[in-house]
Amino acid sequence: MMIYMLDTANIKEIERLFDLYPIDGVTTNPTIIAQEQKPLRRLLVDIRRVVGDDAMLHVQPIGSKAEDIVAEAMEYRDLCKGNYYAKIPVTPQGIKAMQLLKQRGVKVTATAIFTQQQALIAAKAGADFVAPYVNRLDNISSDGIGVVADIMTFIKAYGMPTKVLAASFKNVEQVHRVCLLGAHAVTITPELFESLLYHPLTDRAVWDFYHDGVPYYDELEMIDTKNNKA
Ligand code: E4P
């Protein structure tokens, strides 16, 4: 089944959407954290409080050397507790850090993926998720969906346990296309998540149902009350 995650650190939006929808987790990166203009550690504690221990929480260290990435990731794991993932970019030092973190039993999401081979190497390094950036590829006239398709093909061909967490979306069609490929997970902004559900004809149908039915439903309620009294 598709795993849906929110690509945001906005507490109000996380709280609102987790209350309404079947969402599995939250992904963050330094840019997303900066948008909230609050210290990282405080935000992480708040997000965990809102989503609970079972939801996935993906946090990206900012260090560039493997040892620094590992130290940071361990600190965030202790802070976030629960279902935590260290989100590591696929640089050479990042790939080293992924292997070190897996040895320590930390779950890993490989991020900032733009090519098939980056995903394959990260999967071989033990990444639990690989995150190709669909819209950023589309933006440079490359083929974001095609990259996801290739990654799905070799993950199946090699029988790897790694899951594809497609990321960086700007529209519903991109999300739809990666679902058709059988991608395991998507991470999207709250605004785009709500666009997945929205259709004006649904709103119109609900409005018509209400106005057509309300006089008779009221009547039914009266009959029901009378019957109960009888
Ligand atoms: C991945 O997890 C990233 O946080 C994200 O999806 C990047 O999206 P953007 O290209 O909209 O910044």
Coordinates of C-alpha atoms and ligand atoms in Angstrom, one line a residue:
M1 CA 0.0 0.0 0.0
M2 CA 1.2 3.5 -0.8
I3 CA 3.0 5.2 2.1
Y4 CA 2.1 9.0 2.3
M5 CA 4.4 11.4 4.1
L6 CA 4.3 15.1 4.6
D7 CA 7.3 17.1 3.4
T8 CA 7.0 19.9 5.9
A9 CA 8.0 20.9 9.5
N10 CA 5.0 23.2 10.0
I11 CA 3.4 22.0 13.2
K12 CA 0.0 23.5 12.5
E13 CA -0.2 21.8 9.1
I14 CA 1.1 18.5 10.4
E15 CA -1.4 18.5 13.3
R16 CA -4.3 19.4 10.9
L17 CA -3.5 16.8 8.3
F18 CA -2.7 14.0 10.7
D19 CA -6.0 14.6 12.2
L20 CA -7.8 14.2 8.9
Y21 CA -5.9 11.8 6.7
P22 CA -4.1 8.4 6.8
I23 CA -0.6 9.8 6.8
D24 CA 2.4 7.7 7.7
G25 CA 5.1 10.2 8.5
V26 CA 7.0 13.4 8.1
T27 CA 10.1 14.2 6.1
T28 CA 12.3 17.2 6.7
N29 CA 15.5 18.7 5.3
P30 CA 17.5 21.8 6.3
T31 CA 15.5 24.1 3.9
I32 CA 12.2 22.9 5.2
I33 CA 13.4 23.5 8.8
A34 CA 14.6 27.0 7.9
Q35 CA 11.1 27.9 6.6
E36 CA 9.8 27.5 10.2
Q37 CA 12.4 29.9 11.6
K38 CA 12.6 27.9 14.9
P39 CA 15.5 25.9 16.3
L40 CA 15.7 22.4 14.8
R41 CA 15.6 20.5 18.1
R42 CA 12.5 22.2 19.4
L43 CA 10.8 21.6 16.1
L44 CA 11.6 17.9 16.1
V45 CA 10.3 17.4 19.7
D46 CA 7.1 19.2 18.7
I47 CA 6.6 17.1 15.5
R48 CA 7.1 13.9 17.4
R49 CA 4.6 15.0 20.0
V50 CA 2.0 15.7 17.3
V51 CA 2.5 12.6 15.1
G52 CA 3.2 10.0 17.9
D53 CA 5.9 7.4 18.1
D54 CA 4.6 5.1 15.3
A55 CA 4.8 7.7 12.6
M56 CA 8.0 7.9 10.6
L57 CA 10.1 11.0 11.2
H58 CA 12.9 11.6 8.7
V59 CA 15.6 14.1 9.7
Q60 CA 18.6 15.3 7.7
P61 CA 21.9 16.1 9.3
I62 CA 23.7 19.1 7.9
G63 CA 27.3 17.9 8.4
S64 CA 29.3 16.8 5.3
K65 CA 31.9 14.3 6.8
A66 CA 30.7 10.8 7.4
E67 CA 31.7 10.9 11.1
D68 CA 29.8 14.2 11.6
I69 CA 26.8 13.0 9.8
V70 CA 26.7 9.9 12.0
A71 CA 27.1 11.8 15.2
E72 CA 24.3 14.2 14.2
A73 CA 22.0 11.4 13.1
M74 CA 22.5 9.6 16.4
E75 CA 21.7 12.8 18.3
Y76 CA 18.5 13.3 16.4
R77 CA 17.6 9.7 16.9
D78 CA 17.9 10.0 20.7
L79 CA 15.9 13.3 20.5
C80 CA 13.1 12.0 18.2
K81 CA 12.8 8.5 19.6
G82 CA 10.1 6.4 18.0
N83 CA 10.1 5.6 14.3
Y84 CA 13.1 7.6 13.2
Y85 CA 15.0 7.7 9.9
A86 CA 18.3 9.5 9.2
K87 CA 18.0 11.2 5.9
I88 CA 21.4 11.3 4.2
P89 CA 22.3 12.9 0.8
V90 CA 24.0 10.5 -1.6
T91 CA 27.5 12.1 -1.5
P92 CA 30.5 9.8 -1.1
Q93 CA 30.7 10.7 2.6
G94 CA 26.9 10.2 2.9
I95 CA 27.2 6.7 1.5
K96 CA 29.9 5.9 4.1
A97 CA 27.7 7.4 6.8
M98 CA 24.7 5.2 5.6
Q99 CA 26.7 2.1 6.1
L100 CA 28.0 3.2 9.6
L101 CA 24.5 4.1 10.7
K102 CA 23.1 0.8 9.5
Q103 CA 25.8 -1.0 11.5
R104 CA 24.4 0.9 14.5
G105 CA 20.9 -0.2 13.8
V106 CA 19.7 3.3 12.6
K107 CA 17.2 3.3 9.7
V108 CA 18.3 5.4 6.7
T109 CA 16.7 7.3 3.9
A110 CA 19.0 8.2 1.0
T111 CA 18.1 11.6 -0.3
A112 CA 18.9 14.1 -3.1
I113 CA 18.9 11.3 -5.7
F114 CA 18.9 12.4 -9.3
T115 CA 20.2 9.3 -11.0
Q116 CA 19.5 5.6 -11.1
Q117 CA 23.0 4.6 -10.0
Q118 CA 22.9 6.9 -7.0
A119 CA 19.9 5.0 -5.9
L120 CA 21.4 1.6 -6.6
I121 CA 24.6 2.4 -4.6
A122 CA 22.6 3.8 -1.7
A123 CA 20.4 0.7 -1.7
K124 CA 23.5 -1.5 -1.6
A125 CA 24.8 0.6 1.3
G126 CA 21.7 -0.5 3.1
A127 CA 19.3 2.5 2.7
D128 CA 15.8 1.6 3.8
F129 CA 14.3 4.2 1.5
V130 CA 15.8 6.0 -1.6
A131 CA 14.4 9.4 -2.5
P132 CA 14.5 10.5 -6.1
Y133 CA 13.6 14.1 -6.7
V134 CA 11.0 14.0 -9.4
N135 CA 10.1 17.7 -10.0
R136 CA 13.7 18.9 -9.8
L137 CA 14.5 16.5 -12.6
D138 CA 11.5 17.6 -14.6
N139 CA 12.6 21.2 -14.1
I140 CA 15.8 20.6 -16.0
S141 CA 14.0 18.9 -18.8
S142 CA 15.1 15.5 -17.6
D143 CA 12.6 12.7 -16.8
G144 CA 11.8 12.4 -13.1
I145 CA 9.2 9.7 -13.7
G146 CA 11.6 7.7 -15.9
V147 CA 14.3 7.8 -13.2
V148 CA 11.7 6.4 -10.6
A149 CA 10.7 3.7 -13.1
D150 CA 14.3 2.6 -13.6
I151 CA 14.9 2.5 -9.9
M152 CA 11.7 0.4 -9.4
T153 CA 12.8 -2.0 -12.1
F154 CA 16.2 -2.8 -10.6
I155 CA 15.0 -2.9 -7.0
K156 CA 12.5 -5.6 -8.2
A157 CA 15.1 -7.3 -10.4
Y158 CA 17.7 -7.6 -7.6
G159 CA 15.0 -8.4 -5.0
M160 CA 16.3 -5.5 -2.8
P161 CA 14.4 -4.7 0.4
T162 CA 14.9 -0.9 -0.2
K163 CA 11.7 1.1 -0.8
V164 CA 11.4 4.0 -3.2
L165 CA 10.3 7.2 -1.5
A166 CA 9.5 9.5 -4.5
A167 CA 10.0 13.2 -3.5
S168 CA 10.0 16.7 -4.9
F169 CA 6.5 16.9 -6.4
K170 CA 4.8 20.0 -7.8
N171 CA 1.6 18.5 -9.1
V172 CA -1.0 15.7 -8.8
E173 CA 0.0 14.2 -12.2
Q174 CA 3.6 13.5 -11.0
V175 CA 2.2 11.8 -7.9
H176 CA -0.2 9.8 -10.0
R177 CA 2.5 8.6 -12.4
V178 CA 4.8 7.3 -9.6
C179 CA 1.9 5.5 -8.0
L180 CA 1.3 3.8 -11.4
L181 CA 4.9 2.6 -11.2
G182 CA 4.2 1.0 -7.8
A183 CA 6.6 3.4 -6.0
H184 CA 6.3 2.4 -2.3
A185 CA 6.1 6.0 -0.8
V186 CA 5.7 9.6 -1.7
T187 CA 6.5 12.7 0.3
I188 CA 4.5 15.8 -0.5
T189 CA 3.6 19.3 0.8
P190 CA 0.4 19.6 2.8
E191 CA -1.0 21.8 0.0
L192 CA -0.3 19.2 -2.7
F193 CA -1.6 16.4 -0.4
E194 CA -5.0 18.2 -0.2
S195 CA -5.0 18.7 -4.0
L196 CA -4.8 14.8 -4.4
L197 CA -8.3 14.7 -2.8
Y198 CA -9.9 17.8 -4.2
H199 CA -12.4 17.8 -7.0
P200 CA -15.1 20.5 -7.6
L201 CA -17.6 17.9 -8.7
T202 CA -17.2 16.1 -5.3
D203 CA -18.0 19.4 -3.6
R204 CA -21.0 20.0 -5.9
A205 CA -22.3 16.4 -5.3
V206 CA -22.1 16.8 -1.6
W207 CA -23.9 20.1 -1.8
D208 CA -26.7 18.6 -3.9
F209 CA -27.0 15.5 -1.7
Y210 CA -27.4 17.8 1.3
H211 CA -30.0 20.1 -0.1
D212 CA -32.0 17.3 -1.8
G213 CA -32.0 15.1 1.2
V214 CA -32.2 17.4 4.2
P215 CA -36.1 17.8 4.4
Y216 CA -36.7 14.1 4.1
Y217 CA -33.8 13.2 6.5
D218 CA -35.4 15.5 9.1
E219 CA -38.7 13.7 8.4
L220 CA -37.0 10.3 8.9
E221 CA -35.5 11.4 12.1
M222 CA -39.1 12.4 13.4
I223 CA -40.5 9.0 12.3
D224 CA -37.6 7.3 14.0
T225 CA -38.3 9.2 17.2
K226 CA -42.0 8.4 17.1
N227 CA -41.2 4.7 16.5
N228 CA -38.9 4.6 19.4
K229 CA -41.6 6.2 21.6
A230 CA -44.2 3.7 20.4
Ligands
E4P1 C1 12.8 15.1 -0.1 O1 12.5 14.5 0.9 C2 12.9 16.6 -0.1 O2 12.6 17.1 1.2 C3 11.9 17.3 -1.0 O3 10.9 16.4 -1.5 C4 12.5 18.2 -2.0 O4 11.4 18.8 -2.6 P1 11.6 20.2 -3.4 O5 12.2 19.9 -4.7 O6 10.2 20.7 -3.6 O7 12.4 21.1 -2.5

